[in-house]
Amino acid sequence: MAQEITGPGTAKGPFSALAQRIAGASPSHAGKGRRGPLEGIYLTQLIPTLLILILSVINMWSCSLAIDTVSFTNHLAGMALGIGAAIVVWRYDCRNLSNLTTALFVFACVLMVLPLVPGLGVEGGLGGLGWVRIGPLRFQPSEPGKLVVIALMATAGAQYNGKIETFRDYARLCGTLLVPLILIMVTDLGTGLMIFFTGATIIICSGAPRGWILATIALIVGAAALVVITSQIDGIPHILQDYQLSRLTVFLDPDGTASEDGYNLQQAMIAIGSGGFLGKGFGNASQALSGFLPEAETDFIFATFAEQFGFLGSIVLLALYAWMIIATIVLAMKVESPFSKLLLVGCAALWTFQVLESVGMCIGIMPITGIPLPFMTYGSSSMVTQLAAVGVVQSVWHHRQKVA
Amino acid sequence: MDLSLIIVIVCAVLAVALIVVFIVFGRSEAAFTMDIGGASPRASGGSDSSTEKTLSSRLVGFAVAVGGIFSVLVARLWTMQLVSTDEYSEQAESNRTSTVYTQAPRGRILDRHGNEIVTNRSSFVVTAISDVLDDEVEVTLLANLIGMPPQAVRRKLQDTTQGYQSLRTVSVDVSRRVVAYIGEHPEVFPGVSVETRAQRSYPHGSLAAHVVGYTGTVTQEQLEESENAEDGQIIYRSGDIVGQTGVEKRYESVLQGVRGEQVVYVDAHGNVTGRQSSGFEPQSGSDLVLTLDIDVQRAAEESLEKVIKQQRDIGKAAVGASVVALDCTNGEVIAMASYPTFTPSSFVGGISTADWDALQDEDAHYPMLNRAIAGQYPSGSIIKPLTTLAALDYGIINADSSWNCSGWWSWSGRSDDPDGMGCWSTHGGVDIVSGITFSCDVMFYEIGKGFYNQNSEGMQETFRRYGLGSATGIDLPGEEVGRVPDAAWKWEYFKNLGYSDEDATWQGGENCNLAIGQGDLLVTCIQMACAYCSLANEGPVYRPHVMRGVRSRVGDGFVTEYKTEQIRDVEEDQSFRDLVARGMWGVVYEEDPLQTVHWTNLDVTVRGKTGTGEQISVDRAIGWFGAYGPAGDGETPRYVVVANMDGVNAGGSSSLLVVRDVFGAIYGQPDTATGVATNID
């Protein structure tokens, strides 16, 4: 594989990669770079991430003052754990994963079905779905599962070196995504959709011909429409439960429904809208922090933030996300290895869709699903996963093939 | 908060440091390239020929998509947080605030001298949230404490008449012991609270019940009506106490105060977390002064009850009665009573179903009905002064007319005509004066016949000029208008019922019936009182009213006073008036010694007319008496009193006594005579 990704000016190829791997594990590496200790760090992406973490700390501190179930130290612990995970990932050369397609596939599937295993799955935990308890540890395996699927799709996609020639290859690629996707859809529709969009982005960037992609999209839209329509007709089996359907459609008409989701969405929009330009100030969220907005620290965390810090704060937060994501895409454009490219694309796509869904749901332009806002939402599973994804980006930078 | 400040400062410092780090070290990263595309020439022409080109164009597309997504988010935030922020802020404000209302006491209702007829007292009320229903133990404990059966407490808790969300009233007027116990043991009675409420109180019991009316919880219709009302009207809230009948309803806007409002901050669970400085105290309703005289009113009610009992003792049904005393110079109602009556206090705190059913029961003869304004009966002979004036006006008779009463009268004039009608007595030769005095039906049959032959509608027109068939406009709700029958009415009425043309045609005999106040004629007590006002005043009639004024909050003055309003002025030739007045003097002082004896012990001269109307459909006679005084020669009459009683032998032996008692109360000269003439009309 290494040969395939060599291009003009990168004659060192596998040797360089090997050297980097060794250097990465070696404490003496730090002194070798051009810019001293910061040589192995992609600051353009790391700085916005850290700034988001700072906003996250402030936001969660105000939540912890008002909401009993929020533990500020838990949040900080999750963050520390995540940073630890990120450092481990950063030191590890992710390219090692590039030929482990089968293992990743199996791992992804195992993670997805874990909540269904009797004795491991937790009924009705926080957020309701997809929780697993192993010893003292309680987590959502679908969170790390997202990263595993990204790695899986990147390895699968990179095999074609940016150009998928046969439909058979394309179908295999789609099938690779489909299996863990279906498994996760059973327990968690929202996470499933995130994985779907992320995986689809990777497939598109793997070089699949435009016509096939458009045909696939048409097929998916048709299938989705069929699922939604059949779920509304009595007498035939419903693929989506009524509550799932109502969550998906409530954002179209939040006033027109008396459902819990309709109420939540209204309260979220009131919270954000009443924040105004400068916001109500730290801790003054009369909506989010006085109990009117449910799930203020998880699903609707953006509303909590936007109410306190207003349009200005929201713009800063979104700008940081955009900066971080664009920096990742820019890096993807620059790195040579298709696997690394696709890995970065996957991370960027995951962040993009999570931000789109988590923020969009609060402002009434996306269906209501329990998707965490990266780095902001209370909960360690998501925090560790997202920071590990940052580690992936940093790892790609750290183990990049430099111009001689 | 100090810790918060530290955290925010630390975070800010960190953020600044990070930005500095990026500015110092980050810029050179942009220079990093991987020789994308390299310098080597590429094959041209093929669109998808280069893998590099495909990949980087898709990455650019992805970046553009990311930019698009963030643009959409920002645009939406822009509209929400900058454009529509006021709207959302309003909603957020209404979320976190709640208004606490304090009930304002209603205004008192006073008689013309300032005596309280209706006032307020404070009362302890036990209220509970409906969730208490789920706690069997608590319900039982509460029932034992108050001294109610648990089933009754449960029924009160289920009662949603004050709205589904509002507190349920468990018991009113609980003792201080109960209040103290609940206060000391809040843990035993979660959801139960004690309120102090101003309750309606009636120091004189049922006195003037039909005039003052009763209050009750606002009904659904009243709520909806008030929501659609114009500005300045009271907007009711569920659970408000509002006037339902009588003066309480008619002058609701005066009596109803302005409830106090206090805006408080609440959390999502409804707990009060603070209060706004703005808000206002409850303002009690204004005191209303009525025209009623409490002493005359009491005498009127006691007299009704007394005479009803007399009539029942001699085997008459005596199912209902009413009396109205007016000041004919301005229309003020000095007394207005209706029998049977009710106790307004039974409505305080909500009337029980059993009590309500009892008040609606036919066997109880509808105590809620104010017969003085809503009881419609044939007038009987007290219409005869009006009939006489009509006949004189239209030239049917003249001052010298005379008749011979043989006790039997027929249209054809033949004494053997089987289709004739009787007079209640045999009067022999009668002229106009004696015809009125002795209430000779024959004279009025002739008048009826004369009208039928010469001017079939003249009598009805005269009755209408005196206000029969139309509302007097008294300031009480529920007035009925009665009925003056004529050919057009009969046609329409009977044709609608499917009768033949012949049956629906006005007959001459009906004119004869109408002339003596029988047939299809219906009048109310207040209508006859107004008609007699015109006789007493020789023309003008003032709108009858029970409201004298609204008392000012300080002092004894009025902020508004009822403006006396003349509603009609009936013109009559003075000589005709004199004839009728002479006849009515005769009724009181000449018709029968047993009748006269009740009036000779009164210093004031009165003129009046007895009447007994047959109600064929229910087989009961309605006895009437109407009178005005002082009516000596040259005196200006001041008072008109009219009474009726349903189910008696004759007006002269029933209603006459009531009218006498009312005059007795007005002039402080009670009736001391006892005998009654039982066979006098």
Tab-separated table of N, CA and C in Angstrom, chain A residues 35 38 41-44 47 50-51 54 57-58 61 65 161 163 201 204-205 207-208 210 213 267 269-270 272-274 276-277 282 286-287 290-292 302 306 310-311 314-315 318 321-323 325 329 332-336 341 345 348-349 352 356 363 365 397 400-401 403, chain B residues 1 3-4 7-8 11-12 14-16 18-19 21-22 25-26 28-36 38 40 48-52 54-56 58-60 62-63 66-67 69-70 72-74 76-78 80-82 84-86 88-89 91-92 95-96 266-269:
chain	number	residue	atom	x	y	z
A	35	ARG	N	10.209	23.383	14.820
A	35	ARG	CA	9.703	24.388	15.748
A	35	ARG	C	9.646	23.850	17.169
A	38	LEU	N	6.473	22.173	19.571
A	38	LEU	CA	5.179	22.238	18.918
A	38	LEU	C	5.200	21.640	17.526
A	41	ILE	N	2.484	19.174	16.485
A	41	ILE	CA	1.102	19.565	16.780
A	41	ILE	C	0.567	20.450	15.677
A	42	TYR	N	-0.630	20.108	15.178
A	42	TYR	CA	-1.286	20.904	14.132
A	42	TYR	C	-2.096	21.998	14.832
A	43	LEU	N	-1.417	23.098	15.122
A	43	LEU	CA	-2.009	24.164	15.941
A	43	LEU	C	-3.281	24.715	15.314
A	44	THR	N	-3.299	24.834	13.987
A	44	THR	CA	-4.450	25.426	13.306
A	44	THR	C	-5.750	24.706	13.669
A	47	ILE	N	-5.935	24.725	18.285
A	47	ILE	CA	-6.278	25.950	19.014
A	47	ILE	C	-7.799	26.147	19.086
A	50	LEU	N	-9.268	23.747	21.577
A	50	LEU	CA	-9.045	24.103	22.985
A	50	LEU	C	-9.929	25.278	23.384
A	51	LEU	N	-10.105	26.227	22.452
A	51	LEU	CA	-10.980	27.366	22.763
A	51	LEU	C	-12.420	26.880	22.985
A	54	ILE	N	-12.694	25.522	26.363
A	54	ILE	CA	-12.805	26.569	27.389
A	54	ILE	C	-14.255	27.037	27.503
A	57	VAL	N	-16.176	24.488	29.336
A	57	VAL	CA	-15.966	24.528	30.787
A	57	VAL	C	-16.864	25.593	31.418
A	58	ILE	N	-16.863	26.798	30.804
A	58	ILE	CA	-17.671	27.886	31.357
A	58	ILE	C	-19.149	27.514	31.329
A	61	TRP	N	-20.032	24.856	33.825
A	61	TRP	CA	-20.003	25.373	35.195
A	61	TRP	C	-21.343	26.044	35.528
A	65	LEU	N	-24.284	24.785	38.351
A	65	LEU	CA	-24.820	25.607	39.445
A	65	LEU	C	-26.330	25.477	39.533
A	161	ASN	N	-7.605	4.052	-3.871
A	161	ASN	CA	-6.652	5.100	-4.214
A	161	ASN	C	-7.329	6.272	-4.913
A	163	LYS	N	-10.010	6.431	-6.704
A	163	LYS	CA	-10.763	6.256	-7.931
A	163	LYS	C	-11.397	4.884	-7.947
A	201	THR	N	-20.038	10.574	3.265
A	201	THR	CA	-19.059	11.584	2.867
A	201	THR	C	-17.727	10.936	2.514
A	204	ILE	N	-18.019	9.281	-0.846
A	204	ILE	CA	-17.995	10.268	-1.937
A	204	ILE	C	-16.570	10.745	-2.179
A	205	CYS	N	-15.836	10.986	-1.078
A	205	CYS	CA	-14.481	11.489	-1.233
A	205	CYS	C	-13.504	10.383	-1.614
A	207	GLY	N	-13.783	8.806	-4.200
A	207	GLY	CA	-13.687	8.874	-5.649
A	207	GLY	C	-14.733	8.057	-6.367
A	208	ALA	N	-15.841	7.799	-5.724
A	208	ALA	CA	-16.909	7.080	-6.414
A	208	ALA	C	-17.476	7.953	-7.524
A	210	ARG	N	-19.721	10.042	-9.986
A	210	ARG	CA	-20.813	10.933	-9.635
A	210	ARG	C	-22.181	10.282	-9.894
A	213	ILE	N	-23.211	7.822	-7.273
A	213	ILE	CA	-23.561	8.490	-6.013
A	213	ILE	C	-24.967	9.055	-6.105
A	267	GLN	N	-39.388	25.419	23.883
A	267	GLN	CA	-38.610	26.002	24.979
A	267	GLN	C	-37.191	26.304	24.525
A	269	MET	N	-36.220	27.054	21.498
A	269	MET	CA	-36.213	28.216	20.613
A	269	MET	C	-36.439	29.503	21.399
A	270	ILE	N	-37.302	29.415	22.413
A	270	ILE	CA	-37.499	30.594	23.266
A	270	ILE	C	-36.194	30.955	23.959
A	272	ILE	N	-33.092	30.352	22.996
A	272	ILE	CA	-32.116	30.934	22.072
A	272	ILE	C	-32.554	32.333	21.649
A	273	GLY	N	-33.812	32.448	21.240
A	273	GLY	CA	-34.306	33.725	20.746
A	273	GLY	C	-34.240	34.815	21.797
A	274	SER	N	-34.563	34.436	23.047
A	274	SER	CA	-34.574	35.471	24.086
A	274	SER	C	-33.165	35.865	24.507
A	276	GLY	N	-30.927	37.062	22.588
A	276	GLY	CA	-30.620	38.335	21.943
A	276	GLY	C	-29.186	38.414	21.469
A	277	PHE	N	-28.685	39.628	21.317
A	277	PHE	CA	-27.351	39.809	20.742
A	277	PHE	C	-26.252	39.438	21.728
A	282	PHE	N	-23.701	35.150	32.028
A	282	PHE	CA	-23.323	33.891	32.660
A	282	PHE	C	-24.293	33.531	33.782
A	286	SER	N	-32.777	32.134	32.160
A	286	SER	CA	-34.043	31.905	32.862
A	286	SER	C	-34.797	30.735	32.248
A	287	GLN	N	-34.525	30.460	31.000
A	287	GLN	CA	-35.187	29.342	30.340
A	287	GLN	C	-34.479	28.029	30.650
A	290	SER	N	-33.656	27.334	34.577
A	290	SER	CA	-34.724	27.354	35.579
A	290	SER	C	-35.662	26.178	35.398
A	291	GLY	N	-35.254	25.252	34.575
A	291	GLY	CA	-36.037	24.029	34.462
A	291	GLY	C	-37.064	24.028	33.349
A	292	PHE	N	-37.212	25.164	32.622
A	292	PHE	CA	-38.201	25.179	31.560
A	292	PHE	C	-37.746	24.335	30.374
A	302	PHE	N	-26.819	23.543	23.254
A	302	PHE	CA	-26.564	24.756	22.484
A	302	PHE	C	-27.532	25.867	22.900
A	306	ALA	N	-26.502	29.486	24.021
A	306	ALA	CA	-26.941	30.640	23.246
A	306	ALA	C	-27.783	31.595	24.088
A	310	GLY	N	-25.767	34.712	23.934
A	310	GLY	CA	-26.364	35.460	22.844
A	310	GLY	C	-25.821	35.138	21.467
A	311	PHE	N	-26.170	36.000	20.537
A	311	PHE	CA	-25.749	35.843	19.156
A	311	PHE	C	-24.232	35.906	19.049
A	314	SER	N	-22.738	32.700	20.250
A	314	SER	CA	-23.045	31.614	19.306
A	314	SER	C	-22.171	31.713	18.074
A	315	ILE	N	-21.990	32.950	17.589
A	315	ILE	CA	-21.156	33.156	16.409
A	315	ILE	C	-19.725	32.724	16.695
A	318	LEU	N	-19.665	28.896	16.822
A	318	LEU	CA	-19.775	28.306	15.486
A	318	LEU	C	-18.528	28.583	14.654
A	321	TYR	N	-15.928	26.120	15.589
A	321	TYR	CA	-16.191	24.833	14.960
A	321	TYR	C	-15.776	24.879	13.487
A	322	ALA	N	-16.175	25.945	12.821
A	322	ALA	CA	-15.879	26.063	11.390
A	322	ALA	C	-14.375	26.080	11.168
A	323	TRP	N	-13.693	26.834	11.988
A	323	TRP	CA	-12.238	26.926	11.908
A	323	TRP	C	-11.617	25.538	12.058
A	325	ILE	N	-13.010	22.609	11.678
A	325	ILE	CA	-13.394	21.666	10.622
A	325	ILE	C	-12.662	21.996	9.320
A	329	ILE	N	-10.118	19.861	6.988
A	329	ILE	CA	-10.267	19.608	5.552
A	329	ILE	C	-9.030	20.091	4.788
A	332	ALA	N	-6.522	17.653	5.074
A	332	ALA	CA	-6.840	16.510	4.216
A	332	ALA	C	-6.409	16.775	2.783
A	333	MET	N	-6.537	18.026	2.368
A	333	MET	CA	-6.132	18.365	1.000
A	333	MET	C	-4.627	18.233	0.837
A	334	LYS	N	-3.923	18.494	1.953
A	334	LYS	CA	-2.471	18.550	1.830
A	334	LYS	C	-1.798	17.199	2.015
A	335	VAL	N	-2.351	16.333	2.873
A	335	VAL	CA	-1.650	15.060	3.099
A	335	VAL	C	-1.753	14.183	1.864
A	336	GLU	N	-0.822	13.322	1.753
A	336	GLU	CA	-0.708	12.541	0.542
A	336	GLU	C	-1.489	11.238	0.606
A	341	LYS	N	-6.223	11.064	4.263
A	341	LYS	CA	-7.201	11.999	3.728
A	341	LYS	C	-8.598	11.596	4.176
A	345	VAL	N	-11.292	13.436	6.467
A	345	VAL	CA	-12.631	13.740	5.943
A	345	VAL	C	-13.697	13.190	6.887
A	348	ALA	N	-13.901	15.377	10.004
A	348	ALA	CA	-14.523	16.660	9.677
A	348	ALA	C	-16.018	16.467	9.439
A	349	ALA	N	-16.363	15.383	8.725
A	349	ALA	CA	-17.776	15.142	8.445
A	349	ALA	C	-18.530	14.866	9.727
A	352	THR	N	-19.043	18.110	11.487
A	352	THR	CA	-19.989	18.959	10.749
A	352	THR	C	-21.421	18.510	10.977
A	356	LEU	N	-24.295	20.442	12.912
A	356	LEU	CA	-25.508	20.772	12.158
A	356	LEU	C	-26.749	20.231	12.861
A	363	ILE	N	-32.634	25.069	16.894
A	363	ILE	CA	-33.194	26.250	16.256
A	363	ILE	C	-34.278	25.879	15.265
A	365	ILE	N	-34.505	23.701	12.687
A	365	ILE	CA	-34.345	23.409	11.264
A	365	ILE	C	-33.978	21.952	11.027
A	397	TRP	N	-1.212	14.742	11.292
A	397	TRP	CA	-0.222	15.810	11.144
A	397	TRP	C	1.134	15.347	11.637
A	400	ARG	N	2.832	12.918	9.326
A	400	ARG	CA	2.772	13.269	7.906
A	400	ARG	C	4.134	13.035	7.251
A	401	GLN	N	4.052	12.869	5.961
A	401	GLN	CA	5.317	12.751	5.225
A	401	GLN	C	5.736	14.140	4.813
A	403	VAL	N	7.966	17.169	3.205
A	403	VAL	CA	8.812	17.409	2.039
A	403	VAL	C	10.264	17.344	2.503
B	1	MET	N	-20.426	32.604	43.662
B	1	MET	CA	-20.219	33.458	42.490
B	1	MET	C	-18.752	33.800	42.331
B	3	LEU	N	-16.303	31.839	42.871
B	3	LEU	CA	-15.691	30.710	42.172
B	3	LEU	C	-15.970	30.816	40.672
B	4	SER	N	-17.197	31.221	40.379
B	4	SER	CA	-17.562	31.390	38.967
B	4	SER	C	-16.661	32.409	38.305
B	7	ILE	N	-13.279	30.994	37.651
B	7	ILE	CA	-13.295	30.060	36.516
B	7	ILE	C	-13.350	30.808	35.192
B	8	VAL	N	-14.216	31.823	35.161
B	8	VAL	CA	-14.341	32.590	33.917
B	8	VAL	C	-13.029	33.290	33.600
B	11	CYS	N	-10.430	30.835	32.411
B	11	CYS	CA	-10.740	30.424	31.042
B	11	CYS	C	-10.367	31.512	30.045
B	12	ALA	N	-10.669	32.760	30.405
B	12	ALA	CA	-10.364	33.865	29.503
B	12	ALA	C	-8.861	33.973	29.281
B	14	LEU	N	-6.633	31.613	29.598
B	14	LEU	CA	-6.229	30.467	28.794
B	14	LEU	C	-6.520	30.719	27.314
B	15	ALA	N	-7.711	31.262	27.064
B	15	ALA	CA	-8.107	31.506	25.688
B	15	ALA	C	-7.156	32.488	25.024
B	16	VAL	N	-6.851	33.556	25.744
B	16	VAL	CA	-5.941	34.556	25.198
B	16	VAL	C	-4.573	33.921	24.926
B	18	LEU	N	-3.908	30.827	24.302
B	18	LEU	CA	-3.987	29.925	23.150
B	18	LEU	C	-3.903	30.711	21.845
B	19	ILE	N	-4.618	31.841	21.839
B	19	ILE	CA	-4.611	32.640	20.605
B	19	ILE	C	-3.215	33.179	20.344
B	21	VAL	N	-0.426	31.796	21.318
B	21	VAL	CA	0.381	30.663	20.866
B	21	VAL	C	0.170	30.442	19.380
B	22	PHE	N	-1.124	30.507	18.978
B	22	PHE	CA	-1.407	30.261	17.571
B	22	PHE	C	-0.794	31.322	16.680
B	25	PHE	N	3.065	30.644	16.663
B	25	PHE	CA	3.577	29.411	16.073
B	25	PHE	C	2.772	28.874	14.904
B	26	GLY	N	1.525	29.262	14.800
B	26	GLY	CA	0.622	28.586	13.875
B	26	GLY	C	0.770	28.986	12.426
B	28	SER	N	3.126	29.377	10.300
B	28	SER	CA	3.994	28.665	9.358
B	28	SER	C	3.354	27.378	8.847
B	29	GLU	N	2.298	26.897	9.565
B	29	GLU	CA	1.658	25.652	9.129
B	29	GLU	C	1.053	25.789	7.737
B	30	ALA	N	0.630	27.019	7.425
B	30	ALA	CA	-0.007	27.232	6.129
B	30	ALA	C	0.968	26.954	4.996
B	31	ALA	N	2.255	27.084	5.321
B	31	ALA	CA	3.270	26.897	4.283
B	31	ALA	C	3.477	25.428	3.941
B	32	PHE	N	2.914	24.549	4.786
B	32	PHE	CA	3.128	23.128	4.573
B	32	PHE	C	2.412	22.660	3.320
B	33	THR	N	3.146	22.058	2.406
B	33	THR	CA	2.510	21.453	1.233
B	33	THR	C	3.088	20.071	1.031
B	34	MET	N	2.348	19.291	0.339
B	34	MET	CA	2.790	17.934	0.027
B	34	MET	C	3.064	17.820	-1.451
B	35	ASP	N	3.305	18.956	-2.104
B	35	ASP	CA	3.505	18.936	-3.553
B	35	ASP	C	2.291	18.364	-4.250
B	36	ILE	N	1.132	18.823	-3.798
B	36	ILE	CA	-0.091	18.293	-4.403
B	36	ILE	C	-0.074	18.596	-5.896
B	38	GLY	N	2.016	18.244	-7.847
B	38	GLY	CA	3.390	18.269	-8.319
B	38	GLY	C	3.578	19.216	-9.482
B	40	SER	N	4.721	18.010	-12.459
B	40	SER	CA	4.656	17.248	-13.703
B	40	SER	C	3.353	17.513	-14.447
B	48	ASP	N	-12.452	12.847	-15.439
B	48	ASP	CA	-12.209	12.133	-14.200
B	48	ASP	C	-10.914	11.333	-14.266
B	49	SER	N	-10.048	11.783	-15.151
B	49	SER	CA	-8.870	10.958	-15.389
B	49	SER	C	-7.886	11.002	-14.229
B	50	SER	N	-7.854	12.100	-13.495
B	50	SER	CA	-6.863	12.224	-12.440
B	50	SER	C	-7.483	11.954	-11.085
B	51	THR	N	-6.938	10.990	-10.378
B	51	THR	CA	-7.457	10.692	-9.047
B	51	THR	C	-7.242	11.883	-8.132
B	52	GLU	N	-6.092	12.531	-8.269
B	52	GLU	CA	-5.806	13.676	-7.415
B	52	GLU	C	-6.848	14.758	-7.602
B	54	THR	N	-9.895	14.480	-8.810
B	54	THR	CA	-11.194	14.070	-8.271
B	54	THR	C	-11.244	14.307	-6.774
B	55	LEU	N	-10.219	13.779	-6.078
B	55	LEU	CA	-10.215	13.862	-4.625
B	55	LEU	C	-10.224	15.294	-4.140
B	56	SER	N	-9.347	16.113	-4.727
B	56	SER	CA	-9.270	17.478	-4.196
B	56	SER	C	-10.500	18.271	-4.570
B	58	ARG	N	-13.461	17.041	-4.715
B	58	ARG	CA	-14.500	16.624	-3.766
B	58	ARG	C	-14.244	17.231	-2.401
B	59	LEU	N	-12.950	17.344	-2.033
B	59	LEU	CA	-12.646	17.967	-0.741
B	59	LEU	C	-13.052	19.436	-0.741
B	60	VAL	N	-12.815	20.098	-1.874
B	60	VAL	CA	-13.232	21.499	-1.974
B	60	VAL	C	-14.742	21.571	-1.856
B	62	PHE	N	-16.623	19.514	-0.308
B	62	PHE	CA	-16.955	19.252	1.086
B	62	PHE	C	-16.778	20.518	1.921
B	63	ALA	N	-15.662	21.195	1.690
B	63	ALA	CA	-15.407	22.434	2.438
B	63	ALA	C	-16.496	23.457	2.161
B	66	VAL	N	-19.503	22.508	4.058
B	66	VAL	CA	-19.361	22.886	5.475
B	66	VAL	C	-19.668	24.364	5.642
B	67	GLY	N	-19.085	25.175	4.737
B	67	GLY	CA	-19.352	26.613	4.792
B	67	GLY	C	-20.832	26.907	4.667
B	69	ILE	N	-23.347	24.927	5.419
B	69	ILE	CA	-24.066	24.496	6.626
B	69	ILE	C	-23.947	25.556	7.725
B	70	PHE	N	-22.703	26.051	7.898
B	70	PHE	CA	-22.528	27.051	8.955
B	70	PHE	C	-23.234	28.356	8.610
B	72	VAL	N	-26.049	28.601	7.013
B	72	VAL	CA	-27.472	28.399	7.323
B	72	VAL	C	-27.701	28.562	8.822
B	73	LEU	N	-26.814	27.938	9.616
B	73	LEU	CA	-26.975	28.028	11.064
B	73	LEU	C	-26.903	29.476	11.529
B	74	VAL	N	-25.913	30.208	11.001
B	74	VAL	CA	-25.738	31.596	11.418
B	74	VAL	C	-26.934	32.437	10.975
B	76	ARG	N	-29.972	31.479	10.519
B	76	ARG	CA	-31.123	31.172	11.364
B	76	ARG	C	-30.953	31.827	12.747
B	77	LEU	N	-29.741	31.761	13.285
B	77	LEU	CA	-29.498	32.402	14.579
B	77	LEU	C	-29.717	33.905	14.479
B	78	TRP	N	-29.329	34.451	13.335
B	78	TRP	CA	-29.512	35.892	13.112
B	78	TRP	C	-31.000	36.251	13.243
B	80	MET	N	-33.327	34.578	14.681
B	80	MET	CA	-33.908	34.288	15.998
B	80	MET	C	-33.410	35.248	17.060
B	81	GLN	N	-32.116	35.521	17.057
B	81	GLN	CA	-31.544	36.267	18.179
B	81	GLN	C	-31.491	37.763	17.928
B	82	LEU	N	-31.583	38.168	16.684
B	82	LEU	CA	-31.523	39.608	16.406
B	82	LEU	C	-32.860	40.124	15.895
B	84	SER	N	-36.085	38.430	15.706
B	84	SER	CA	-37.301	38.076	16.465
B	84	SER	C	-37.059	37.994	17.959
B	85	THR	N	-35.983	38.574	18.430
B	85	THR	CA	-35.620	38.350	19.837
B	85	THR	C	-36.676	38.870	20.806
B	86	ASP	N	-37.360	39.972	20.438
B	86	ASP	CA	-38.373	40.535	21.348
B	86	ASP	C	-39.500	39.546	21.581
B	88	TYR	N	-39.393	36.298	21.324
B	88	TYR	CA	-38.955	35.195	22.169
B	88	TYR	C	-38.763	35.654	23.610
B	89	SER	N	-38.261	36.878	23.781
B	89	SER	CA	-38.062	37.378	25.145
B	89	SER	C	-39.389	37.454	25.868
B	91	GLN	N	-41.976	35.602	25.335
B	91	GLN	CA	-42.383	34.244	25.712
B	91	GLN	C	-41.591	33.751	26.913
B	92	ALA	N	-40.284	34.075	26.909
B	92	ALA	CA	-39.453	33.657	28.031
B	92	ALA	C	-39.946	34.326	29.303
B	95	ASN	N	-42.998	32.817	30.543
B	95	ASN	CA	-42.663	31.517	31.121
B	95	ASN	C	-42.279	31.646	32.577
B	96	ARG	N	-41.462	32.648	32.863
B	96	ARG	CA	-40.865	32.683	34.194
B	96	ARG	C	-41.645	33.578	35.143
B	266	VAL	N	-41.414	32.592	38.801
B	266	VAL	CA	-41.566	31.188	39.163
B	266	VAL	C	-40.545	30.360	38.405
B	267	ASP	N	-40.241	29.186	38.965
B	267	ASP	CA	-39.414	28.249	38.211
B	267	ASP	C	-40.348	27.299	37.459
B	268	ALA	N	-39.741	26.313	36.807
B	268	ALA	CA	-40.547	25.449	35.940
B	268	ALA	C	-41.568	24.648	36.737
B	269	HIS	N	-41.345	24.519	38.038
B	269	HIS	CA	-42.284	23.735	38.851
B	269	HIS	C	-43.344	24.613	39.491
